[in-house]
Amino acid sequence: MSYINPFYSEKFESRHNAPDQKQIAEMLKVVKAKSVDEVIDQTVPANIRLKKPLNLPAAQSEFEFLNNFKKTISKNKIYKSYIGTGYYNCITPGVILRNILENPGWYTAYTPYQAEIAQGRMEALINYQTMVIDLTGMQIANASLLDEATAAAEAMHLLYASRKANKKDANTLFVDENTFPQVIDLLKTRSEPIGVKLEIGSLSKLDLTNPDLFAVYLQNPDNNGEVKDYTNLIASAHEKEVFVVMGTDLMSLVLVKSPGEMGADVVVGNSQRFGVPMGFGGPHAAFFATKDEFKRQIPGRIIGISIDASGNPGYRMALQTREQHIRREKATSNICTAQVLLSVMASMYAVYHGPEGLKKIAGRIHGLAQVLESGLTKLGIKQVNASYFDTLKLAVADNQAIKQKAEAAGLNFKYFSDNHIGISLDETTTLKSLQTILSVFVED
């Protein structure tokens, strides 16, 4: 057999479909077929098959594809993002990058059904749950969900299923209009099939006496970046047997009053800024925390500590409400997936920095926001948020003119429809970054 062939190119599929021609012939003999095409003819209905080949260019080798792909992605312009809205630049510690994100022992791991061989991973998830509980001020937290919007929809499901006796026919969820837009969009999608009516509007128009109202959704810090204390509102809601969900930001909770202290029933959000790269929008791990009374309805799974046969402490999946484990009619959630790798990264980020380190990072971010506000005020720019953590909302004469200058400087701000601009700072922001931002607002 000659191996001399100048036209040879390694085929990608040969790395994944192992059988050679001899092995294929043996398998065809077993199924009594003359060719693979005949097997397909016998198994795939003709009416769902294409009548002609796909109109695709010739296949490339993996080496050729990667080289061409690099040329394509090099056309992207990577601007510095100050958009915020749940997504922030962050610093991934090298030890976490090398040993978790780039480690196949972590990134290929699946659901830890066999507790005895997944103790390390479940300990990391216990850390994640504990971190979320500590920061949100709630009693229990799960081992993560897909993203913040999904977690918000799951909170809606949970509270709709947990309505009080005199609210059993209530079907209205009031959503603050200053909630993140991606959360509102998914709540619209997920509310309709279960018969929940969404009322999206200003909190000034919230009527807690509405007999059809079963829950309120708040964002804090909100889409404008403003931070508020909702203690009194939540207490008033509870007097009317109305639940309250709060979407929040983990880094802000290092410094500000927790949702648990305010009395929230469910707390959700994105743990991305705890060391997980933005990744052009995802994936990121959501957190979901609530009160102990809702533990039987909480979506996803909870990792707990038990005692093994030898009397030693061991970690296990203590609570799962996922429908593939129980009867579908008894399922409390349609979410079957967590973001374990990314929640592990977030938990290890908290372990790496520790409580004091997190306070210093959060304090620095807020301090930089104050410095930026001071600089903008000197330029005659009004900042409208009464209280904030990392986000300034600016009133300007023409936000599109600012947008043009910002993009020329490689900066992405958040642009509102009413000539306002949002600027969210993060862990990667420096004093030099602030100088670049301020230069955009200097009149020519």
XYZ file of C-alpha atoms in Angstrom:
444
model
C 0.000 0.000 0.000
C 1.422 3.339 -1.088
C 1.107 6.363 1.216
C 2.428 8.760 -1.421
C -0.490 11.083 -2.229
C 0.082 14.834 -2.765
C -3.684 15.442 -2.525
C -4.097 13.906 0.931
C -5.834 16.089 3.513
C -6.837 14.795 6.929
C -10.598 14.727 7.237
C -12.111 16.124 10.390
C -14.719 13.367 10.583
C -12.043 10.667 10.753
C -11.153 11.934 14.208
C -14.724 11.335 15.384
C -15.965 8.406 13.270
C -13.384 5.712 13.981
C -14.409 2.716 11.781
C -12.287 2.068 8.671
C -13.588 0.459 5.474
C -12.954 -3.078 6.747
C -14.872 -2.439 9.957
C -17.720 -0.772 8.058
C -17.976 -3.828 5.783
C -18.219 -6.092 8.837
C -21.022 -3.980 10.338
C -22.917 -3.884 7.019
C -22.705 -7.660 6.868
C -24.332 -7.919 10.305
C -27.265 -5.640 9.354
C -27.519 -7.297 5.903
C -26.994 -4.098 3.911
C -24.751 -3.494 0.907
C -23.730 0.053 1.794
C -24.086 2.816 4.365
C -26.405 4.604 1.923
C -28.677 1.563 1.950
C -28.775 1.646 5.774
C -29.779 5.306 5.622
C -32.459 4.515 3.021
C -33.896 1.908 5.375
C -33.846 4.084 8.496
C -34.386 7.733 7.501
C -37.751 8.497 5.830
C -37.305 9.794 2.301
C -39.763 12.666 2.811
C -37.518 14.362 5.390
C -34.278 13.985 3.438
C -32.790 16.619 1.159
C -33.224 15.945 -2.541
C -29.788 17.327 -3.390
C -26.490 17.878 -1.572
C -26.012 20.978 0.537
C -24.552 23.935 -1.330
C -21.359 24.161 0.684
C -17.722 24.819 -0.252
C -15.200 22.012 -0.113
C -14.372 20.832 3.387
C -11.276 22.237 5.058
C -8.849 20.485 7.329
C -8.904 21.543 10.968
C -5.617 23.422 10.435
C -6.989 25.296 7.422
C -10.255 26.108 9.175
C -8.556 27.518 12.274
C -6.269 29.726 10.169
C -9.204 31.079 8.156
C -11.302 31.479 11.289
C -8.569 33.556 12.943
C -8.540 35.861 9.908
C -12.312 36.278 10.199
C -12.408 37.016 13.923
C -9.513 39.451 13.579
C -12.003 41.737 11.792
C -13.889 42.209 15.069
C -13.310 45.517 16.798
C -13.029 44.926 20.529
C -14.157 48.105 22.263
C -14.029 48.732 25.980
C -17.514 47.997 27.332
C -19.162 50.287 29.870
C -22.676 49.081 29.015
C -23.221 47.069 32.202
C -26.815 45.775 32.357
C -25.671 42.578 34.049
C -22.433 42.065 32.078
C -19.056 43.469 33.140
C -15.392 43.127 32.365
C -13.531 41.335 35.129
C -10.142 39.889 35.976
C -9.911 36.095 35.974
C -7.103 35.121 38.369
C -4.469 33.109 36.521
C -4.723 30.187 38.928
C -8.466 29.883 38.189
C -7.935 30.310 34.447
C -5.291 27.573 34.283
C -6.623 25.097 36.801
C -10.392 25.348 36.225
C -11.468 27.070 33.001
C -8.744 25.432 30.886
C -8.709 22.141 32.798
C -10.637 19.267 31.114
C -11.121 17.695 34.534
C -13.445 20.629 35.228
C -14.781 21.703 31.835
C -15.801 18.209 30.648
C -17.457 17.132 33.901
C -21.160 16.337 33.776
C -23.872 16.261 36.436
C -22.372 14.714 39.621
C -24.797 11.785 39.833
C -22.076 9.623 41.411
C -21.298 11.543 44.575
C -18.399 9.287 45.509
C -16.324 10.451 42.519
C -17.385 14.107 42.500
C -16.556 15.304 46.000
C -14.260 18.114 44.875
C -16.767 19.508 42.419
C -19.592 19.375 44.928
C -17.459 21.076 47.556
C -16.875 23.894 45.058
C -20.637 24.115 44.499
C -21.228 24.218 48.261
C -18.865 27.201 48.251
C -20.934 28.810 45.498
C -24.201 28.276 47.352
C -22.682 29.605 50.590
C -21.285 32.669 48.816
C -24.691 33.458 47.311
C -26.461 32.949 50.644
C -23.973 35.207 52.432
C -24.202 38.030 49.889
C -27.962 37.922 49.282
C -28.905 37.440 52.926
C -31.211 34.538 52.029
C -31.584 31.108 53.638
C -30.950 28.736 50.729
C -29.456 28.916 47.235
C -29.191 26.412 44.410
C -26.113 25.313 42.470
C -26.757 27.852 39.638
C -29.057 28.224 36.627
C -28.517 29.163 32.991
C -28.599 32.970 33.180
C -30.224 35.850 35.039
C -33.288 36.071 32.795
C -33.913 32.332 33.133
C -33.569 32.593 36.907
C -36.123 35.440 36.911
C -38.573 33.286 34.955
C -38.002 30.419 37.398
C -38.744 32.778 40.288
C -42.021 33.653 38.595
C -42.835 29.924 38.274
C -41.961 29.241 41.901
C -44.048 32.058 43.362
C -46.973 31.415 41.027
C -47.037 27.838 42.316
C -46.730 29.063 45.924
C -49.596 31.582 45.996
C -51.351 32.053 49.331
C -54.825 30.602 49.812
C -56.662 33.876 49.257
C -54.454 34.561 46.225
C -54.990 31.196 44.548
C -56.723 32.817 41.565
C -54.311 35.770 41.268
C -52.298 35.716 38.061
C -50.620 39.146 37.732
C -46.885 39.738 38.109
C -45.915 43.414 38.293
C -42.486 44.080 36.756
C -40.675 47.342 37.432
C -40.069 49.085 34.096
C -36.449 49.674 35.148
C -35.725 45.942 35.094
C -33.030 44.763 32.653
C -34.546 44.444 29.147
C -33.330 40.875 28.627
C -35.122 39.844 31.819
C -38.365 41.517 30.732
C -38.178 39.825 27.332
C -37.846 36.338 28.824
C -40.548 36.975 31.410
C -42.862 37.836 28.488
C -41.965 34.571 26.778
C -42.287 32.343 29.835
C -45.349 33.964 31.424
C -47.817 33.375 28.599
C -47.774 29.540 28.555
C -48.527 29.296 32.287
C -51.238 31.947 32.285
C -49.382 34.697 34.128
C -50.279 38.258 33.173
C -47.349 40.689 33.159
C -47.897 44.304 34.149
C -44.798 46.334 33.296
C -44.711 49.883 34.589
C -43.466 52.481 37.041
C -43.395 51.508 40.714
C -45.305 54.716 41.365
C -48.278 53.024 39.700
C -47.979 49.749 41.609
C -51.280 48.849 43.293
C -50.589 46.327 46.034
C -54.323 46.107 46.786
C -55.003 44.561 43.383
C -56.561 41.133 44.193
C -55.057 39.686 40.982
C -51.490 40.595 42.007
C -49.408 37.704 43.367
C -45.841 39.030 43.011
C -43.634 42.029 42.176
C -40.302 41.930 40.340
C -37.699 44.555 41.288
C -34.204 45.222 39.899
C -31.651 46.643 42.335
C -29.380 48.228 41.154
C -31.860 48.880 38.359
C -31.442 49.372 34.619
C -30.474 52.993 35.278
C -27.862 51.943 37.803
C -29.769 53.398 40.743
C -29.668 51.640 44.133
C -32.700 51.851 46.433
C -33.805 50.484 49.785
C -37.055 48.577 49.170
C -37.609 47.485 52.773
C -40.846 49.434 53.230
C -42.234 48.461 49.821
C -41.548 44.778 50.483
C -43.145 44.974 53.941
C -46.246 46.583 52.404
C -46.374 43.865 49.747
C -46.201 41.121 52.352
C -49.070 42.727 54.275
C -51.164 42.129 51.129
C -49.729 38.584 50.724
C -47.826 39.646 47.606
C -44.392 38.070 47.016
C -41.325 40.058 45.924
C -38.500 38.947 43.629
C -35.340 41.016 43.411
C -32.824 40.878 40.592
C -29.496 42.115 41.901
C -25.728 42.318 41.413
C -23.389 40.197 43.536
C -20.542 42.711 43.584
C -22.845 45.512 44.731
C -24.055 43.312 47.595
C -20.546 43.331 49.046
C -21.265 46.944 50.076
C -25.015 47.626 50.031
C -27.954 46.327 52.067
C -28.851 42.793 51.035
C -32.215 41.754 49.558
C -32.626 39.370 52.482
C -32.345 42.263 54.915
C -35.017 44.061 52.894
C -37.298 41.019 53.127
C -37.256 39.730 49.542
C -38.742 36.269 48.900
C -36.515 35.309 45.958
C -33.227 36.831 44.780
C -31.719 36.213 41.339
C -28.856 37.569 39.265
C -25.708 36.889 37.290
C -22.448 35.764 38.916
C -20.417 36.583 35.787
C -18.445 39.480 37.218
C -16.910 37.125 39.780
C -14.059 36.145 37.479
C -15.976 34.825 34.450
C -15.112 36.524 31.119
C -17.972 38.253 29.290
C -17.515 35.873 26.360
C -19.492 38.031 23.902
C -22.627 37.535 26.003
C -22.253 34.157 27.627
C -22.430 31.570 28.950
C -22.613 32.741 32.554
C -23.964 31.227 35.760
C -27.094 32.663 37.328
C -27.709 32.500 41.052
C -31.052 31.745 42.679
C -31.607 32.242 46.408
C -34.790 32.093 48.411
C -36.360 31.373 51.791
C -36.367 27.946 53.385
C -40.156 27.712 52.989
C -39.707 27.421 49.208
C -37.094 24.638 49.244
C -39.504 22.106 47.716
C -40.180 24.390 44.759
C -36.665 25.693 44.117
C -35.466 24.922 40.561
C -32.278 23.095 39.726
C -30.438 21.303 42.494
C -28.967 21.926 45.921
C -25.703 20.367 47.056
C -25.678 19.327 50.706
C -23.479 17.647 53.305
C -24.300 14.156 54.560
C -22.560 11.321 56.417
C -21.141 8.345 54.519
C -21.171 4.670 55.547
C -17.960 5.173 57.534
C -19.363 8.099 59.449
C -17.348 10.706 57.550
C -18.881 13.887 56.134
C -19.554 13.761 52.411
C -21.143 15.961 49.758
C -24.134 14.908 47.678
C -26.962 16.305 45.605
C -29.371 16.814 48.491
C -32.374 18.168 46.635
C -33.397 17.937 42.996
C -36.743 18.996 41.604
C -35.844 18.277 38.013
C -38.477 16.471 36.022
C -36.280 13.697 34.636
C -35.955 12.416 38.207
C -39.620 12.605 39.155
C -42.999 12.420 37.487
C -43.474 15.251 35.027
C -46.812 16.245 36.512
C -45.031 16.780 39.833
C -42.126 18.782 38.373
C -41.676 22.295 39.735
C -39.358 23.504 36.996
C -38.549 23.000 33.343
C -34.906 23.868 33.883
C -32.593 20.870 33.669
C -29.256 22.616 33.274
C -26.901 24.507 35.549
C -23.699 26.345 34.630
C -21.499 24.309 36.934
C -18.096 25.203 35.434
C -18.871 28.916 35.598
C -20.412 28.789 39.062
C -17.310 26.935 40.244
C -15.170 29.722 38.765
C -17.266 32.353 40.553
C -17.018 30.486 43.852
C -13.254 30.109 43.491
C -12.967 33.816 42.659
C -14.619 34.547 46.023
C -12.322 32.046 47.776
C -9.262 33.512 46.029
C -10.016 37.074 47.145
C -11.767 36.337 50.430
C -14.276 38.677 52.102
C -11.756 41.474 52.644
C -10.487 41.253 49.073
C -14.025 41.450 47.679
C -14.744 44.511 49.827
C -11.618 46.208 48.485
C -12.570 45.423 44.876
C -16.160 46.638 45.347
C -14.938 49.710 47.231
C -12.501 50.555 44.472
C -15.195 50.250 41.793
C -17.542 52.536 43.714
C -14.708 54.962 44.443
C -13.854 55.198 40.745
C -17.528 55.874 39.969
C -17.436 58.769 42.445
C -14.260 60.148 40.850
C -15.872 59.914 37.411
C -19.010 61.699 38.626
C -16.881 64.484 40.055
C -15.012 64.886 36.773
C -18.204 64.930 34.716
C -19.807 67.466 37.055
C -16.870 69.813 36.453
C -17.570 69.471 32.721
C -21.184 70.473 33.291
C -22.626 66.972 32.871
C -25.493 66.124 35.236
C -25.556 62.694 36.897
C -29.155 61.742 37.775
C -28.895 58.630 39.981
C -29.513 59.597 43.617
C -27.607 56.527 44.838
C -25.458 54.162 42.799
C -22.822 51.463 43.076
C -20.936 51.357 39.775
C -23.230 53.003 37.211
C -23.773 56.660 36.380
C -26.726 57.887 34.338
C -25.927 61.137 32.578
C -28.237 63.736 31.079
C -26.723 65.156 27.884
C -27.875 67.422 25.074
C -27.220 64.887 22.280
C -26.311 61.329 23.183
C -25.783 60.367 19.533
C -23.033 62.965 19.196
C -21.415 61.495 22.323
C -21.845 58.004 20.863
C -19.928 58.998 17.746
C -17.019 60.345 19.805
C -17.077 57.377 22.188
C -16.912 54.821 19.397
C -14.074 56.731 17.778
C -12.239 56.301 21.093
C -13.112 52.573 21.225
C -15.680 52.901 24.008
C -19.169 51.404 24.271
C -21.604 53.260 26.527
C -25.276 52.548 27.177
C -27.598 54.892 25.301
C -31.145 55.613 26.454
C -33.837 56.953 24.147
C -34.239 60.230 26.075
C -30.731 61.694 25.645
C -29.311 59.930 28.648
C -26.154 57.831 28.780
C -25.240 55.011 31.162
C -21.642 54.281 32.131
C -20.923 51.192 34.249
C -17.476 50.742 35.751
C -15.930 47.450 36.788
C -12.907 45.679 38.195
C -10.769 46.444 35.127
C -11.414 50.210 35.207
C -8.415 52.403 36.049
C -7.812 56.119 36.594
C -6.433 56.192 33.060
C -9.731 54.696 31.861
C -11.559 57.594 33.500
C -9.366 60.098 31.668
C -10.331 58.457 28.365
C -14.026 58.567 29.292
C -13.850 62.217 30.347
C -12.119 63.170 27.104
C -15.239 62.074 25.213
C -17.319 64.683 27.076
C -14.900 67.561 26.572
C -16.389 69.974 24.043
C -14.326 70.393 20.881
